[in-house]
Amino acid sequence: MAAAFSRWLFWHRRDLRLSDNLGLAAIAQNNPALVGVFVLDPAELQHPSMAPGRRWFLLESLRELQQRWLQAGSRLLLLKGDPLILLPRLAQLLAVEGVAWNRDVEPLVRQRDQALAKALQGQDCKVAADWDQLLVPPERLRTGAGDPYRVYGPYWRVWQQQPKAAPVAAPSGLFDLTAAEITALEAAVPPLPQTAAVELEAWDGAGICPCLPGEAAALLQLQRFADGALHNYEEGRNLPADGGTSQLSAALRSGSLSPRTAWAASLESLEICRSDEQRQSIRVWQQELAWREFYQQALFHFPSLADGPYRPLWRQFPWENKPQWLEAWKQGLTGVPIVDAAMRELAQTGFMHNRCRMIVASFLVKDLICDWRFGEAWFMALEVDGDLAANNGGWQWSASSGMDPKPLRIFNPATQARKFDSEAVYIRRWLPELQHVNTADLLSGEIAPLESRGYPEALVNHRQQQAHFKQLYAALPRP
């Protein structure tokens, strides 16, 4: 290593890539003596909210990231334990000049990062923390009154006018650890809990999950989407039986794909559009990228969202929370085919089509009268793309307890099925026991007992439960 350069560490979290990584690029530009580090924290990896599929996606992406660091000339160190303890120790052992990472919006992560920065600075180690996971940093946008945005429409109108950084190249020609640094790590007392290679994670859904781990797979998936389904996205995004969405949510969540690279792909597609319909589809996908950032900035500015409803009125709602109904919903045994198909898809693949997420969320909250936080927790326990901000925002939108001006949005599952799965292709795919049932009955859910073959009767009548929910809402005490 050239004597002119001091050693830096880059701590990966939700940015499992080398290309277009703003925090990494900023350090590497002036400090090629750079080593990556990822901390496998058992408290996080074994937490009930860590879905098996999300752990699989993470570890597979890390395996590729290790190779990318080697190709860049350095290495990715893997530590096991608490980053608040291990990173200051690692920084001392290597006598590094500084530690860099990319910022996050989640409340507990922000608290941890502040504590880590204080500990590192207390031992004369520099800290560099940048925004990377958002196209527009959450502090940048404010209303005319100086407040954070609470409604998506005005947020989108301002957000789309903001400059978006272009993707940056992956670093290369980095300086690996010296023999002296390696000796210092190996001689540490007590030993530093390192692992040489990422452990293999067996997961039953790996072969059928549409979300593909790793930087290379994410880039290929983005290119295929931009060349194909993106041009019909406005219509195709609502059809769960078709491949009309990008299926890049897990890549964006883990950071194996950057939002700038996704945005750049949308701009390139706009340049070669052949019709107004195609342009509109691309704009709709850009709006979905903005929805992602709206929920991220909401959690940043309103961390209490992670614990309960945004609207105080909903803290008093008399949820009925019948355990047997909640369990039937979780297992895809509600007797409502479109709901059960979606829940089976989630259980088997770790992924659920976005239209179906709205359908099953509305059904749990407004048909089964079950607290949305049970659904939020169940999704996080299964989703390969589980993200606190997006999951919380989506559930609060469905429950009418969040930042949405429409108080009583209720989905009729039969109407949704007829509109978006008109031939029951999606339903039959995930409910093979109903392959023989005619399409009209699959869509309506009115399946004759002789045809059901063990498939359960519907738990509730939608019309009756809709009226019941509205009565409960109307009776809430208001100031």
Coordinates of C-alpha atoms in Angstrom, one line a residue:
M1 CA 0.0 0.0 0.0
A2 CA 1.3 3.4 -0.9
A3 CA 2.4 5.3 2.1
A4 CA 0.4 8.4 1.1
F5 CA -2.9 6.7 1.7
S6 CA -4.5 5.9 5.1
R7 CA -6.7 2.9 5.5
W8 CA -10.5 3.3 5.5
L9 CA -13.3 0.9 6.1
F10 CA -16.6 0.9 4.2
W11 CA -19.5 -0.7 6.2
H12 CA -22.1 -2.3 3.9
R13 CA -25.7 -2.5 5.1
R14 CA -28.5 -1.8 2.5
D15 CA -26.1 -1.2 -0.3
L16 CA -24.9 -4.7 -1.4
R17 CA -23.1 -3.6 -4.5
L18 CA -19.9 -1.8 -5.7
S19 CA -21.4 0.0 -8.7
D20 CA -23.3 3.2 -8.2
N21 CA -22.7 3.2 -4.4
L22 CA -22.4 6.9 -3.5
G23 CA -20.8 6.5 -0.1
L24 CA -18.3 3.9 -1.3
A25 CA -17.4 6.0 -4.4
A26 CA -16.8 9.1 -2.3
I27 CA -14.2 7.4 -0.1
A28 CA -12.6 5.4 -2.9
Q29 CA -12.0 8.5 -5.0
N30 CA -9.4 9.7 -2.6
N31 CA -8.6 6.6 -0.5
P32 CA -7.8 3.5 -2.5
A33 CA -6.6 1.8 0.7
L34 CA -10.2 0.7 1.3
V35 CA -11.7 -2.5 2.7
G36 CA -15.3 -3.5 2.9
V37 CA -17.0 -4.9 6.0
F38 CA -20.3 -6.5 6.7
V39 CA -21.5 -7.5 10.2
L40 CA -23.6 -10.6 10.4
D41 CA -25.6 -9.6 13.5
P42 CA -27.4 -12.6 15.1
A43 CA -29.8 -10.2 16.8
E44 CA -31.0 -9.1 13.3
L45 CA -30.5 -12.4 11.3
Q46 CA -32.4 -14.5 13.9
H47 CA -35.1 -12.0 14.7
P48 CA -38.7 -13.1 14.1
S49 CA -39.1 -10.3 11.6
M50 CA -36.3 -11.6 9.5
A51 CA -38.0 -13.7 6.8
P52 CA -36.1 -16.8 5.7
G53 CA -36.3 -15.7 2.1
R54 CA -34.9 -12.3 3.0
R55 CA -32.0 -13.9 4.9
W56 CA -31.4 -16.1 1.8
F57 CA -31.4 -13.1 -0.5
L58 CA -29.0 -11.2 1.8
L59 CA -26.5 -14.0 2.1
E60 CA -26.5 -14.8 -1.6
S61 CA -26.0 -11.2 -2.4
L62 CA -23.1 -11.0 0.1
R63 CA -21.5 -14.0 -1.6
E64 CA -21.3 -12.1 -4.9
L65 CA -20.3 -8.9 -3.1
Q66 CA -17.2 -10.7 -1.8
Q67 CA -16.1 -11.6 -5.3
R68 CA -16.7 -8.0 -6.5
W69 CA -14.4 -6.7 -3.8
L70 CA -11.7 -9.2 -4.8
Q71 CA -12.0 -8.1 -8.4
A72 CA -11.6 -4.4 -7.3
G73 CA -8.3 -5.3 -5.6
S74 CA -9.3 -5.5 -2.0
R75 CA -11.6 -7.7 0.2
L76 CA -14.9 -7.8 2.1
L77 CA -14.4 -8.7 5.8
L78 CA -17.3 -10.6 7.4
L79 CA -17.7 -10.3 11.2
K80 CA -20.3 -12.0 13.4
G81 CA -21.8 -10.1 16.3
D82 CA -22.8 -6.6 17.4
P83 CA -21.6 -3.9 15.0
L84 CA -21.5 -1.4 17.9
I85 CA -18.8 -3.5 19.5
L86 CA -17.0 -5.0 16.5
L87 CA -16.6 -2.0 14.3
P88 CA -14.7 0.2 16.8
R89 CA -12.5 -2.9 17.6
L90 CA -11.8 -3.5 13.9
A91 CA -11.0 0.2 13.4
Q92 CA -8.5 0.1 16.3
L93 CA -6.9 -3.1 15.2
L94 CA -6.3 -1.7 11.7
A95 CA -5.5 1.8 12.9
V96 CA -7.9 3.1 10.2
E97 CA -8.3 6.8 9.4
G98 CA -12.1 6.5 9.1
V99 CA -15.2 4.4 8.7
A100 CA -17.8 5.2 6.0
W101 CA -21.3 4.0 5.5
N102 CA -24.6 5.0 3.8
R103 CA -27.4 6.5 5.9
D104 CA -30.8 4.8 6.7
V105 CA -34.2 6.1 7.5
E106 CA -35.3 3.5 10.1
P107 CA -35.4 4.8 13.7
L108 CA -33.5 2.0 15.4
V109 CA -30.8 2.0 12.7
R110 CA -30.4 5.8 13.0
Q111 CA -30.0 5.5 16.8
R112 CA -27.4 2.7 16.4
D113 CA -25.5 4.8 13.8
Q114 CA -25.4 7.8 16.1
A115 CA -24.0 5.6 18.9
L116 CA -21.4 4.1 16.6
A117 CA -20.3 7.5 15.2
K118 CA -19.8 8.7 18.8
A119 CA -17.8 5.6 19.7
L120 CA -15.6 5.9 16.6
Q121 CA -15.0 9.6 17.0
G122 CA -14.1 9.0 20.7
Q123 CA -11.1 7.0 19.5
D124 CA -10.1 9.6 17.0
C125 CA -11.6 7.8 14.0
K126 CA -13.3 9.8 11.3
V127 CA -16.8 9.0 10.2
A128 CA -18.4 9.6 6.8
A129 CA -22.1 8.9 6.3
D130 CA -23.9 9.7 3.0
W131 CA -27.3 9.2 1.5
D132 CA -27.4 6.4 -1.1
Q133 CA -30.7 4.5 -1.0
L134 CA -32.8 7.5 -2.1
L135 CA -32.9 9.6 -5.2
V136 CA -33.9 12.6 -3.2
P137 CA -32.6 12.9 0.5
P138 CA -35.5 13.1 2.9
E139 CA -34.3 16.5 4.4
R140 CA -34.4 18.2 1.0
L141 CA -38.2 18.4 0.4
R142 CA -40.5 20.5 2.6
T143 CA -43.9 22.1 2.1
G144 CA -44.3 25.8 1.7
A145 CA -44.9 25.9 5.5
G146 CA -41.6 24.1 6.1
D147 CA -43.1 20.8 7.1
P148 CA -42.4 17.3 5.8
Y149 CA -44.9 16.0 3.2
R150 CA -47.8 14.0 4.4
V151 CA -49.6 13.4 1.2
Y152 CA -48.1 11.7 -1.9
G153 CA -49.6 13.9 -4.6
P154 CA -47.9 17.2 -3.6
Y155 CA -44.8 15.2 -2.7
W156 CA -44.6 13.7 -6.2
R157 CA -45.1 17.0 -8.0
V158 CA -42.1 18.5 -6.1
W159 CA -40.0 15.3 -6.1
Q160 CA -40.1 14.8 -9.8
Q161 CA -38.6 18.2 -10.4
Q162 CA -35.6 17.6 -8.1
P163 CA -32.3 16.8 -9.8
K164 CA -31.3 13.1 -9.7
A165 CA -27.7 12.1 -9.5
A166 CA -26.3 10.0 -12.3
P167 CA -25.0 6.6 -11.5
V168 CA -21.3 6.4 -10.6
A169 CA -18.8 3.7 -11.5
A170 CA -17.6 1.0 -9.2
P171 CA -14.2 1.6 -7.7
S172 CA -11.2 -0.4 -9.0
G173 CA -7.5 -0.6 -8.2
L174 CA -8.1 -0.7 -4.5
F175 CA -5.3 -1.6 -2.0
D176 CA -5.9 -4.8 0.0
L177 CA -4.9 -5.4 3.6
T178 CA -1.1 -5.4 4.1
A179 CA 0.6 -8.4 5.7
A180 CA 1.0 -6.3 8.9
E181 CA -2.8 -5.6 9.0
I182 CA -3.6 -9.2 8.4
T183 CA -1.3 -10.2 11.3
A184 CA -2.9 -7.6 13.5
L185 CA -6.4 -9.1 12.8
E186 CA -5.2 -12.7 13.4
A187 CA -3.4 -11.8 16.6
A188 CA -6.3 -10.0 18.2
V189 CA -7.1 -10.8 21.8
P190 CA -9.8 -11.7 22.2
P191 CA -10.1 -13.0 18.7
L192 CA -12.1 -11.0 16.3
P193 CA -15.2 -13.1 15.3
Q194 CA -14.5 -13.3 11.5
T195 CA -15.8 -15.7 8.9
A196 CA -13.9 -16.4 5.7
A197 CA -16.9 -17.1 3.5
V198 CA -20.7 -16.5 3.5
E199 CA -22.6 -19.5 4.8
L200 CA -25.1 -21.2 2.4
E201 CA -28.7 -20.6 3.3
A202 CA -31.2 -23.3 2.3
W203 CA -34.6 -21.9 1.5
D204 CA -37.5 -23.8 -0.1
G205 CA -38.6 -20.8 -2.2
A206 CA -35.2 -20.1 -3.7
G207 CA -36.1 -21.8 -7.0
I208 CA -39.4 -20.0 -7.6
C209 CA -38.9 -16.6 -6.0
P210 CA -39.0 -14.0 -8.7
C211 CA -36.6 -11.7 -6.9
L212 CA -33.0 -12.6 -7.8
P213 CA -30.2 -11.9 -5.4
G214 CA -26.9 -10.2 -6.3
E215 CA -25.8 -7.1 -8.2
A216 CA -25.4 -8.8 -11.6
A217 CA -28.8 -10.5 -11.5
A218 CA -30.5 -7.2 -10.5
L219 CA -28.9 -5.3 -13.4
L220 CA -29.9 -8.0 -15.8
Q221 CA -33.5 -8.1 -14.4
L222 CA -33.7 -4.3 -14.7
Q223 CA -32.5 -4.4 -18.3
R224 CA -35.0 -7.0 -19.3
F225 CA -37.8 -5.1 -17.6
A226 CA -36.8 -1.8 -19.3
D227 CA -36.7 -3.5 -22.7
G228 CA -40.0 -5.2 -22.3
A229 CA -42.7 -5.0 -19.6
L230 CA -41.9 -1.4 -18.7
H231 CA -43.5 -0.2 -21.9
N232 CA -46.9 -1.6 -20.9
Y233 CA -46.5 -1.1 -17.1
E234 CA -49.5 1.1 -16.5
E235 CA -51.8 -1.9 -17.4
G236 CA -49.5 -4.8 -16.8
R237 CA -48.7 -3.8 -13.2
N238 CA -52.2 -4.7 -12.1
L239 CA -52.4 -8.2 -13.6
P240 CA -51.0 -10.7 -11.1
A241 CA -50.9 -13.6 -13.5
D242 CA -48.6 -11.7 -15.9
G243 CA -45.0 -10.7 -15.5
G244 CA -45.9 -7.0 -15.8
T245 CA -43.9 -5.7 -12.8
S246 CA -40.1 -5.2 -12.4
Q247 CA -39.9 -7.6 -9.4
L248 CA -36.9 -5.5 -8.3
S249 CA -38.3 -4.6 -4.9
A250 CA -35.9 -6.9 -3.0
A251 CA -32.9 -5.6 -5.0
L252 CA -33.8 -2.0 -4.2
R253 CA -34.5 -3.0 -0.5
S254 CA -31.1 -4.7 -0.1
G255 CA -29.3 -2.3 -2.3
S256 CA -28.0 -4.8 -4.8
L257 CA -29.6 -2.3 -7.2
S258 CA -29.4 1.5 -6.7
P259 CA -32.4 3.8 -7.3
R260 CA -30.2 6.0 -9.5
T261 CA -29.5 3.0 -11.9
A262 CA -33.2 2.3 -11.9
W263 CA -34.1 5.9 -12.6
A264 CA -31.5 6.1 -15.4
A265 CA -33.0 3.0 -17.0
S266 CA -36.4 4.7 -17.0
L267 CA -35.0 7.8 -18.7
E268 CA -33.3 5.8 -21.3
S269 CA -36.5 4.0 -22.1
L270 CA -38.3 7.4 -22.4
E271 CA -35.9 8.4 -25.1
I272 CA -36.8 5.5 -27.3
C273 CA -40.5 5.4 -26.7
R274 CA -42.7 4.9 -29.7
S275 CA -46.1 6.1 -28.3
D276 CA -47.7 8.2 -25.7
E277 CA -49.0 5.0 -24.1
Q278 CA -45.5 3.8 -23.6
R279 CA -44.4 7.1 -22.2
Q280 CA -47.3 7.1 -19.7
S281 CA -46.3 3.6 -18.5
I282 CA -42.8 4.7 -17.9
R283 CA -44.0 7.7 -15.9
V284 CA -46.2 5.4 -13.8
W285 CA -43.2 3.3 -12.9
Q286 CA -41.3 6.5 -12.0
Q287 CA -44.2 7.4 -9.8
E288 CA -43.8 4.0 -8.1
L289 CA -40.1 4.8 -7.4
A290 CA -41.4 8.1 -5.9
W291 CA -43.9 6.2 -3.7
R292 CA -41.0 4.2 -2.3
E293 CA -39.2 7.4 -1.4
F294 CA -42.4 9.0 0.0
Y295 CA -42.7 6.2 2.5
Q296 CA -39.0 6.4 3.3
Q297 CA -39.1 10.1 4.0
A298 CA -42.3 9.6 6.0
L299 CA -40.6 7.2 8.3
F300 CA -37.5 9.4 8.6
H301 CA -39.6 12.4 9.7
F302 CA -42.2 10.5 11.6
P303 CA -40.5 7.6 13.3
S304 CA -43.5 6.9 15.5
L305 CA -45.1 5.3 12.3
A306 CA -43.1 2.2 13.1
D307 CA -45.1 1.7 16.3
G308 CA -48.7 2.6 15.4
P309 CA -51.2 4.5 13.3
Y310 CA -50.4 8.0 12.0
R311 CA -54.0 9.2 12.5
P312 CA -54.9 9.3 16.2
L313 CA -58.5 8.3 15.6
W314 CA -57.4 4.8 14.7
R315 CA -55.7 4.3 18.1
Q316 CA -59.2 3.8 19.4
F317 CA -60.6 1.5 16.8
P318 CA -62.2 -1.6 18.4
W319 CA -60.4 -4.3 16.4
E320 CA -62.1 -7.8 16.9
N321 CA -58.9 -9.7 16.2
K322 CA -60.4 -13.2 16.1
P323 CA -57.4 -15.6 16.3
Q324 CA -59.0 -18.3 14.1
W325 CA -59.7 -15.8 11.4
L326 CA -56.2 -14.4 11.5
E327 CA -54.7 -17.9 11.3
A328 CA -57.0 -18.7 8.3
W329 CA -55.8 -15.6 6.6
K330 CA -52.1 -16.4 7.2
Q331 CA -52.5 -19.9 5.9
G332 CA -54.6 -18.9 2.8
L333 CA -57.7 -20.7 4.0
T334 CA -60.2 -17.9 4.2
G335 CA -62.5 -19.4 1.5
V336 CA -62.0 -16.3 -0.7
P337 CA -60.0 -17.6 -3.7
I338 CA -58.1 -14.4 -4.7
V339 CA -57.1 -13.8 -1.1
D340 CA -56.0 -17.3 -0.5
A341 CA -54.1 -17.5 -3.8
A342 CA -52.1 -14.4 -2.8
M343 CA -51.3 -15.7 0.7
R344 CA -50.1 -19.0 -0.8
E345 CA -47.9 -17.1 -3.2
L346 CA -46.3 -15.2 -0.4
A347 CA -45.8 -18.4 1.7
Q348 CA -44.1 -20.3 -1.1
T349 CA -42.1 -17.6 -2.9
G350 CA -41.6 -14.9 -0.3
F351 CA -43.2 -12.4 -2.7
M352 CA -46.6 -11.2 -3.5
H353 CA -47.9 -9.2 -6.4
N354 CA -48.6 -5.6 -5.4
R355 CA -52.2 -5.6 -6.5
C356 CA -52.7 -8.7 -4.3
R357 CA -51.0 -7.0 -1.4
M358 CA -53.7 -4.4 -1.4
I359 CA -56.5 -7.0 -1.8
V360 CA -55.4 -9.2 1.1
A361 CA -54.6 -6.2 3.4
S362 CA -58.1 -4.7 2.8
F363 CA -59.6 -8.1 3.5
L364 CA -57.8 -8.6 6.8
V365 CA -58.5 -5.1 8.1
K366 CA -62.0 -4.3 6.7
D367 CA -63.6 -7.8 6.3
L368 CA -62.0 -9.6 9.2
I369 CA -61.8 -6.5 11.4
C370 CA -58.3 -7.4 12.4
D371 CA -55.6 -4.9 13.5
W372 CA -53.4 -4.1 10.5
R373 CA -50.3 -4.5 12.6
F374 CA -50.8 -8.3 12.7
G375 CA -50.7 -8.2 8.9
E376 CA -47.7 -5.9 8.9
A377 CA -45.8 -8.3 11.1
W378 CA -46.8 -11.4 9.1
F379 CA -45.6 -9.8 5.8
M380 CA -42.2 -8.9 7.4
A381 CA -41.9 -12.5 8.6
L382 CA -42.3 -13.8 5.1
E383 CA -41.3 -11.2 2.5
V384 CA -38.1 -11.5 0.6
D385 CA -38.4 -7.7 -0.1
G386 CA -39.6 -6.8 3.4
D387 CA -38.9 -3.2 4.1
L388 CA -40.1 -1.3 7.3
A389 CA -41.0 1.9 5.5
A390 CA -42.7 0.4 2.5
N391 CA -44.5 -2.3 4.5
N392 CA -45.7 0.1 7.1
G393 CA -46.8 2.7 4.6
G394 CA -48.7 0.1 2.5
W395 CA -50.5 -1.4 5.5
Q396 CA -51.4 2.0 6.9
W397 CA -52.7 3.0 3.4
S398 CA -54.9 -0.1 3.3
A399 CA -56.1 0.4 6.9
S400 CA -56.9 4.1 6.3
S401 CA -54.8 5.0 9.4
G402 CA -51.9 6.5 7.5
M403 CA -51.0 9.5 5.3
D404 CA -53.9 9.2 2.9
P405 CA -56.8 11.6 2.5
K406 CA -59.4 8.8 1.8
P407 CA -60.6 7.4 5.1
L408 CA -62.6 4.3 4.0
R409 CA -61.1 2.7 1.0
I410 CA -62.5 -0.9 0.9
F411 CA -61.7 -3.5 -1.7
N412 CA -64.3 -6.0 -2.8
P413 CA -62.2 -9.2 -3.4
A414 CA -64.6 -10.6 -6.0
T415 CA -64.7 -7.3 -7.9
Q416 CA -60.9 -7.1 -7.8
A417 CA -60.6 -10.7 -9.0
R418 CA -62.9 -10.2 -11.9
K419 CA -61.1 -7.0 -12.9
F420 CA -57.5 -8.1 -12.6
D421 CA -57.6 -12.0 -12.9
S422 CA -60.6 -12.3 -15.3
E423 CA -59.7 -15.9 -16.4
A424 CA -58.7 -16.9 -12.9
V425 CA -55.2 -17.9 -14.1
Y426 CA -53.5 -16.5 -11.0
I427 CA -56.1 -18.2 -8.7
R428 CA -55.6 -21.6 -10.3
R429 CA -51.9 -21.2 -10.2
W430 CA -51.8 -20.9 -6.4
L431 CA -54.9 -22.9 -5.5
P432 CA -54.4 -26.2 -7.4
E433 CA -57.1 -27.9 -5.5
L434 CA -59.6 -25.6 -7.3
Q435 CA -58.4 -26.3 -10.9
H436 CA -61.7 -28.0 -11.7
V437 CA -63.9 -25.1 -10.6
N438 CA -65.4 -22.9 -13.3
T439 CA -64.0 -19.4 -13.7
A440 CA -67.1 -17.5 -12.7
D441 CA -67.2 -19.3 -9.3
L442 CA -63.5 -18.9 -8.7
L443 CA -63.8 -15.1 -9.2
S444 CA -66.9 -14.7 -7.1
G445 CA -65.8 -17.2 -4.4
E446 CA -69.3 -18.8 -4.5
I447 CA -68.1 -22.5 -4.9
A448 CA -70.7 -25.2 -4.5
P449 CA -70.1 -27.7 -1.6
L450 CA -69.8 -30.6 -4.0
E451 CA -67.1 -28.6 -6.0
S452 CA -65.1 -27.5 -3.0
R453 CA -63.3 -30.8 -2.3
G454 CA -62.2 -29.7 1.1
Y455 CA -61.6 -26.0 0.3
P456 CA -63.2 -24.0 3.1
E457 CA -66.3 -21.9 2.9
A458 CA -65.8 -18.2 3.1
L459 CA -65.2 -17.0 6.6
V460 CA -67.3 -13.9 6.2
N461 CA -69.8 -12.2 3.9
H462 CA -68.1 -9.2 2.3
R463 CA -71.2 -7.0 2.2
Q464 CA -72.1 -7.6 5.8
Q465 CA -68.6 -7.1 7.1
Q466 CA -68.2 -3.9 5.0
A467 CA -71.3 -2.5 6.7
H468 CA -70.1 -3.6 10.1
F469 CA -66.7 -2.0 9.6
K470 CA -68.4 1.3 8.6
Q471 CA -70.6 1.2 11.7
L472 CA -67.5 0.7 13.9
Y473 CA -65.7 3.6 12.2
A474 CA -68.7 5.9 12.5
A475 CA -69.0 5.2 16.2
L476 CA -65.5 6.3 17.0
P477 CA -65.3 9.2 19.4
R478 CA -64.2 12.4 17.7
P479 CA -62.9 15.5 19.3

